[in-house]
Short mmCIF file of C-alpha atoms in Angstrom, two decimals:
data_model
loop_
_atom_site.label_atom_id
_atom_site.label_comp_id
_atom_site.label_asym_id
_atom_site.label_seq_id
_atom_site.Cartn_x
_atom_site.Cartn_y
_atom_site.Cartn_z
CA MET A 1 -29.47 -41.22 -23.95
CA LYS A 2 -25.41 -40.62 -24.05
CA LYS A 3 -25.94 -37.90 -26.68
CA ILE A 4 -28.80 -36.46 -24.47
CA LEU A 5 -26.72 -36.27 -21.39
CA LEU A 6 -23.76 -34.61 -23.14
CA VAL A 7 -26.21 -32.05 -24.82
CA GLY A 8 -27.47 -31.35 -21.47
CA LEU A 9 -24.35 -30.66 -19.63
CA LEU A 10 -23.34 -28.09 -22.53
CA GLY A 11 -26.83 -26.53 -21.84
CA VAL A 12 -26.31 -26.25 -18.29
CA LEU A 13 -22.94 -24.26 -18.85
CA TYR A 14 -24.55 -22.22 -21.74
CA GLY A 15 -27.49 -21.21 -19.81
CA ALA A 16 -25.29 -19.99 -16.87
CA SER A 17 -23.72 -17.77 -19.64
CA VAL A 18 -27.15 -16.32 -21.25
CA GLN A 19 -28.36 -15.62 -17.66
CA ALA A 20 -25.55 -13.44 -16.99
CA GLU A 21 -25.46 -9.67 -17.67
CA LEU A 22 -23.06 -6.99 -17.11
CA LEU A 23 -24.99 -3.95 -16.25
CA TYR A 24 -22.43 -1.38 -15.84
CA SER A 25 -18.22 -1.30 -15.55
CA PHE A 26 -15.96 1.86 -14.91
CA SER A 27 -12.26 1.73 -14.68
CA PHE A 28 -11.48 5.43 -13.31
CA ASP A 29 -8.67 5.57 -16.10
CA SER A 30 -9.25 9.28 -16.93
CA ASP A 31 -7.36 11.37 -14.45
CA GLY A 32 -8.91 14.53 -12.95
CA LEU A 33 -12.29 15.15 -11.20
CA LEU A 34 -14.65 12.42 -11.47
CA ALA A 35 -17.66 14.42 -11.25
CA GLY A 36 -18.64 15.32 -14.85
CA GLN A 37 -17.02 12.03 -16.47
CA ALA A 38 -19.70 10.11 -18.23
CA ASN A 39 -22.71 10.22 -15.60
CA TRP A 40 -20.75 10.79 -12.60
CA ASN A 41 -22.43 13.82 -10.64
CA VAL A 42 -22.24 15.34 -7.25
CA TYR A 43 -25.21 14.34 -5.13
CA SER A 44 -24.10 15.92 -1.95
CA GLY A 45 -21.28 18.00 -0.30
CA THR A 46 -18.59 20.17 -1.85
CA GLY A 47 -14.91 20.72 -2.68
CA SER A 48 -14.14 18.87 -6.05
CA THR A 49 -12.14 16.39 -4.03
CA VAL A 50 -13.18 12.81 -5.65
CA THR A 51 -10.43 12.49 -8.51
CA ASN A 52 -8.97 9.80 -10.58
CA GLY A 53 -5.51 9.17 -10.58
CA SER A 54 -3.10 6.25 -11.66
CA GLY A 55 -5.97 4.26 -12.82
CA SER A 56 -8.01 4.37 -9.47
CA VAL A 57 -10.53 6.96 -7.98
CA TRP A 58 -9.14 8.29 -4.53
CA MET A 59 -11.30 9.27 -1.55
CA GLY A 60 -10.91 10.90 1.75
CA ARG A 61 -9.39 14.29 0.91
CA GLY A 62 -12.78 16.25 1.46
CA THR A 63 -16.65 16.08 1.86
CA GLU A 64 -17.69 15.85 -2.10
CA ASP A 65 -19.91 12.82 -2.66
CA VAL A 66 -20.32 11.73 -6.01
CA ALA A 67 -22.75 8.99 -7.99
CA ALA A 68 -23.05 7.32 -11.41
CA THR A 69 -26.85 7.89 -11.88
CA ASN A 70 -28.93 5.92 -14.05
CA VAL A 71 -26.26 3.95 -15.67
CA TYR A 72 -28.20 0.61 -15.85
CA ALA A 73 -31.77 -0.65 -15.82
CA SER A 74 -33.46 -0.27 -12.61
CA GLN A 75 -33.18 -3.54 -11.09
CA SER A 76 -35.98 -4.91 -8.67
CA GLU A 77 -34.45 -8.30 -7.83
CA GLN A 78 -30.90 -9.67 -7.10
CA VAL A 79 -28.03 -7.55 -8.23
CA TYR A 80 -24.04 -7.50 -7.48
CA LEU A 81 -21.52 -4.88 -7.46
CA GLY A 82 -17.74 -5.39 -7.33
CA LEU A 83 -14.76 -2.84 -6.37
CA ASP A 84 -11.32 -3.16 -5.81
CA VAL A 85 -10.75 -1.57 -2.55
CA THR A 86 -7.30 -0.50 -1.15
CA VAL A 87 -7.29 1.32 2.37
CA ASN A 88 -3.87 3.28 2.71
CA THR A 89 -4.89 5.48 5.79
CA ARG A 90 -7.98 4.70 7.81
CA GLY A 91 -10.20 7.18 9.64
CA SER A 92 -9.96 8.70 12.81
CA GLY A 93 -12.55 6.95 14.43
CA GLY A 94 -16.04 5.24 14.43
CA GLN A 95 -17.45 4.18 11.18
CA GLU A 96 -18.76 5.56 8.01
CA TYR A 97 -20.64 4.36 4.71
CA THR A 98 -18.34 4.69 1.59
CA PHE A 99 -19.99 3.27 -1.41
CA GLY A 100 -22.73 1.18 -2.80
CA PHE A 101 -25.92 1.13 -4.80
CA PHE A 102 -27.68 4.42 -5.76
CA SER A 103 -31.27 4.95 -6.65
CA GLY A 104 -32.68 8.50 -7.70
CA ALA A 105 -31.56 11.46 -5.89
CA ASN A 106 -30.07 10.02 -2.89
CA THR A 107 -31.54 6.78 -1.93
CA MET A 108 -29.00 4.09 -1.45
CA ALA A 109 -28.69 0.08 -0.77
CA GLY A 110 -25.90 -2.07 0.29
CA ARG A 111 -24.16 0.38 1.85
CA VAL A 112 -20.26 -0.56 2.40
CA PHE A 113 -19.00 0.80 5.68
CA MET A 114 -15.18 1.38 6.91
CA SER A 115 -14.44 1.16 10.65
CA ILE A 116 -11.62 0.91 13.10
CA THR A 117 -14.06 -0.73 15.76
CA ASN A 118 -12.80 -3.88 17.21
CA ALA A 119 -15.43 -6.80 18.08
CA SER A 120 -15.52 -5.56 21.90
CA GLY A 121 -16.27 -1.86 20.72
CA GLY A 122 -12.43 -0.84 20.93
CA VAL A 123 -10.15 0.65 18.65
CA LEU A 124 -8.24 -2.09 16.40
CA PRO A 125 -4.60 -1.84 16.30
CA ALA A 126 -3.04 0.46 13.85
CA GLY A 127 -2.71 -0.51 10.54
CA GLN A 128 -6.02 -2.41 10.61
CA PHE A 129 -9.65 -1.67 9.56
CA ARG A 130 -13.02 -3.65 9.22
CA LEU A 131 -15.83 -3.35 6.79
CA GLY A 132 -19.43 -3.53 7.38
CA LEU A 133 -22.95 -3.42 5.65
CA GLY A 134 -26.14 -1.51 5.94
CA GLY A 135 -29.26 -0.44 3.97
CA ASP A 136 -30.30 2.88 3.42
CA GLY A 137 -29.60 3.90 7.16
CA THR A 138 -26.49 5.16 8.97
CA VAL A 139 -26.00 2.08 11.13
CA ALA A 140 -23.86 -1.08 10.23
CA THR A 141 -23.54 -4.45 11.10
CA LEU A 142 -19.65 -5.09 10.47
CA ALA A 143 -18.15 -8.26 9.34
CA SER A 144 -15.87 -10.20 11.70
CA GLU A 145 -12.75 -10.34 9.11
CA VAL A 146 -10.13 -7.84 10.28
CA LEU A 147 -8.16 -6.08 7.20
CA ASN A 148 -4.89 -4.56 6.54
CA LEU A 149 -4.32 -1.38 5.42
CA GLY A 150 -2.25 -1.10 1.92
CA THR A 151 -3.55 -4.40 0.84
CA THR A 152 -6.14 -4.32 -2.16
CA TYR A 153 -9.21 -6.43 -1.71
CA ARG A 154 -12.23 -7.27 -3.97
CA VAL A 155 -15.29 -6.23 -2.30
CA VAL A 156 -18.38 -7.50 -3.76
CA VAL A 157 -21.91 -6.58 -2.67
CA GLY A 158 -25.15 -8.12 -3.39
CA TYR A 159 -28.88 -6.34 -3.18
CA ASN A 160 -32.08 -7.96 -3.72
CA ASN A 161 -35.04 -5.41 -3.45
CA ALA A 162 -37.47 -8.31 -3.41
CA THR A 163 -36.15 -9.82 -0.36
CA ASP A 164 -34.40 -6.89 1.35
CA LEU A 165 -31.19 -8.69 1.39
CA HIS A 166 -27.70 -7.06 1.38
CA THR A 167 -24.66 -9.28 1.36
CA LEU A 168 -20.95 -8.77 1.48
CA TRP A 169 -18.08 -10.98 0.12
CA VAL A 170 -14.44 -9.97 0.80
CA ASN A 171 -12.07 -11.51 -2.10
CA PRO A 172 -14.50 -14.21 -3.15
CA SER A 173 -14.42 -16.93 -5.72
CA LEU A 174 -16.99 -18.49 -7.63
CA LEU A 175 -17.63 -21.25 -5.01
CA ASP A 176 -18.15 -18.48 -2.24
CA ALA A 177 -21.64 -17.11 -3.93
CA ALA A 178 -23.64 -19.12 -1.03
CA SER A 179 -20.89 -18.38 1.64
CA PRO A 180 -20.69 -14.60 2.17
CA ASP A 181 -18.58 -12.71 4.94
CA LEU A 182 -21.94 -10.78 6.19
CA GLN A 183 -25.63 -10.79 5.12
CA ILE A 184 -28.20 -8.58 6.74
CA SER A 185 -32.11 -7.81 6.02
CA ASP A 186 -32.75 -4.04 5.73
CA ALA A 187 -35.87 -3.02 3.92
CA VAL A 188 -35.07 -0.13 1.47
CA THR A 189 -37.81 -0.49 -1.06
CA ALA A 190 -35.78 0.89 -4.15
CA ASN A 191 -35.03 -0.31 -7.45
CA VAL A 192 -31.35 0.72 -7.83
CA ASN A 193 -29.84 1.87 -11.00
CA GLY A 194 -26.55 3.37 -10.09
CA PHE A 195 -23.31 3.47 -7.72
CA PHE A 196 -22.06 6.03 -5.07
CA LEU A 197 -19.08 7.24 -3.69
CA ARG A 198 -19.05 9.10 -0.31
CA GLN A 199 -16.53 10.91 1.96
CA ALA A 200 -17.85 12.16 5.57
CA ASN A 201 -16.83 12.76 8.85
CA THR A 202 -13.80 10.68 10.39
CA TRP A 203 -13.04 9.32 6.97
CA ALA A 204 -13.01 12.56 5.18
CA ASN A 205 -10.86 15.70 4.99
CA ASN A 206 -7.55 14.05 4.93
CA THR A 207 -8.18 11.71 7.99
CA ALA A 208 -8.47 8.79 5.50
CA LEU A 209 -7.35 7.83 2.32
CA TRP A 210 -8.44 4.95 0.31
CA SER A 211 -8.91 4.12 -3.60
CA GLY A 212 -11.18 2.23 -5.58
CA ASP A 213 -10.94 0.60 -9.16
CA ASN A 214 -12.34 -1.79 -11.61
CA LEU A 215 -16.22 -1.31 -10.76
CA THR A 216 -18.70 -3.80 -11.95
CA VAL A 217 -22.28 -4.36 -11.72
CA ALA A 218 -24.20 -7.20 -12.69
CA THR A 219 -27.24 -9.56 -12.33
CA ASP A 220 -24.70 -12.53 -11.78
CA PHE A 221 -22.09 -13.16 -9.07
CA ALA A 222 -19.55 -14.55 -11.51
CA SER A 223 -19.21 -11.42 -13.38
CA VAL A 224 -18.08 -9.26 -10.65
CA VAL A 225 -15.49 -11.90 -8.81
CA PRO A 226 -12.08 -11.96 -9.63
CA GLU A 227 -10.85 -13.39 -13.16
CA PRO A 228 -9.21 -16.39 -11.57
CA GLY A 229 -12.25 -17.44 -10.38
CA THR A 230 -14.10 -17.41 -13.42
CA LEU A 231 -11.24 -19.45 -15.00
CA ALA A 232 -11.36 -21.79 -12.26
CA LEU A 233 -14.97 -22.58 -12.83
CA MET A 234 -14.26 -22.87 -16.22
CA GLY A 235 -11.82 -25.61 -15.81
CA ILE A 236 -14.21 -27.38 -13.49
CA GLY A 237 -16.99 -27.42 -16.18
CA MET A 238 -14.56 -28.58 -18.92
CA GLY A 239 -12.94 -31.05 -16.53
CA GLY A 240 -16.36 -32.42 -16.00
CA LEU A 241 -17.38 -32.71 -19.49
CA ALA A 242 -14.19 -34.54 -20.18
CA VAL A 243 -14.95 -37.15 -17.20
CA ALA A 244 -18.47 -37.68 -18.63
CA ARG A 245 -17.38 -38.27 -22.13
CA ARG A 246 -14.33 -40.62 -21.01
CA ARG A 247 -17.26 -42.53 -18.87
CA LEU A 248 -19.72 -42.60 -21.68
CA CYS A 249 -16.96 -44.00 -24.35
CA VAL A 250 -15.91 -46.55 -21.84
CA GLN A 251 -19.42 -47.78 -21.39
CA CYS A 252 -19.92 -48.26 -25.29
CA GLY A 253 -16.43 -49.77 -25.79
CA LEU A 254 -14.97 -46.58 -27.64
CA TYR A 255 -12.06 -45.89 -25.04
CA SER A 256 -9.10 -48.26 -25.18
CA ALA A 257 -5.51 -48.10 -23.93
CA GLY A 258 -5.86 -44.25 -23.42
CA LYS A 259 -6.93 -43.60 -26.80
CA SER A 260 -10.25 -42.63 -28.37
CA ARG A 261 -11.80 -43.31 -31.88
CA VAL A 262 -14.44 -42.00 -33.92
CA HIS A 263 -18.04 -43.65 -33.65
CA ILE A 264 -20.45 -43.09 -36.11
CA GLU A 265 -24.30 -44.44 -35.67
#
């Protein structure tokens, strides 16, 4: 029974790792125009203004929109993306969708909006902005949290075509998987297989400047959250196994005075 319990605990940890699948990652390390690199292409607009520099992709200098298309197998159920986002200069007004999942020629899901609108419909003080979420439309539901310019946030987005749910986390840990900052329901009916970056209207043409880095897309939440969260969960798991082992040893008389000894049946 004791061996079965330990094997079971190890099996849970192993099973979680087997189910995880990193679908796509991109670090934006090659300086220059993003369009033309790997599978990145212009899907709308013009101007050759989406560029990589200093290890990040820079947005807000024009109207060009780019996407990495068909870079992973089409996902019909739960999928996640993570992107490090730093907004240096906010847009001049309103809200615009800026990145998210992509499918086909121009179908989108989990659109992340950037906004200067406060909870009362007015304008946030200088130096602040908010994030929102939409499906394949131009109307966003904004998260309540107010963010600061010049600060890097790990933004994680979840999308499930089977349930029509779109989900947003800002700076999550692994323990936040069931506690998102925002979740909406919006039918898109698209199996996503790419990622898009967009500049438009009040968040384009040098009215705003923001950057993104460390893009990851995966079928599991853990693969897109910051590494410290992953290490913390591993620590919890190993700690749990250690506690279970000590309890079993005490029960069978193998643990004494802080020491353990080998027991062969």
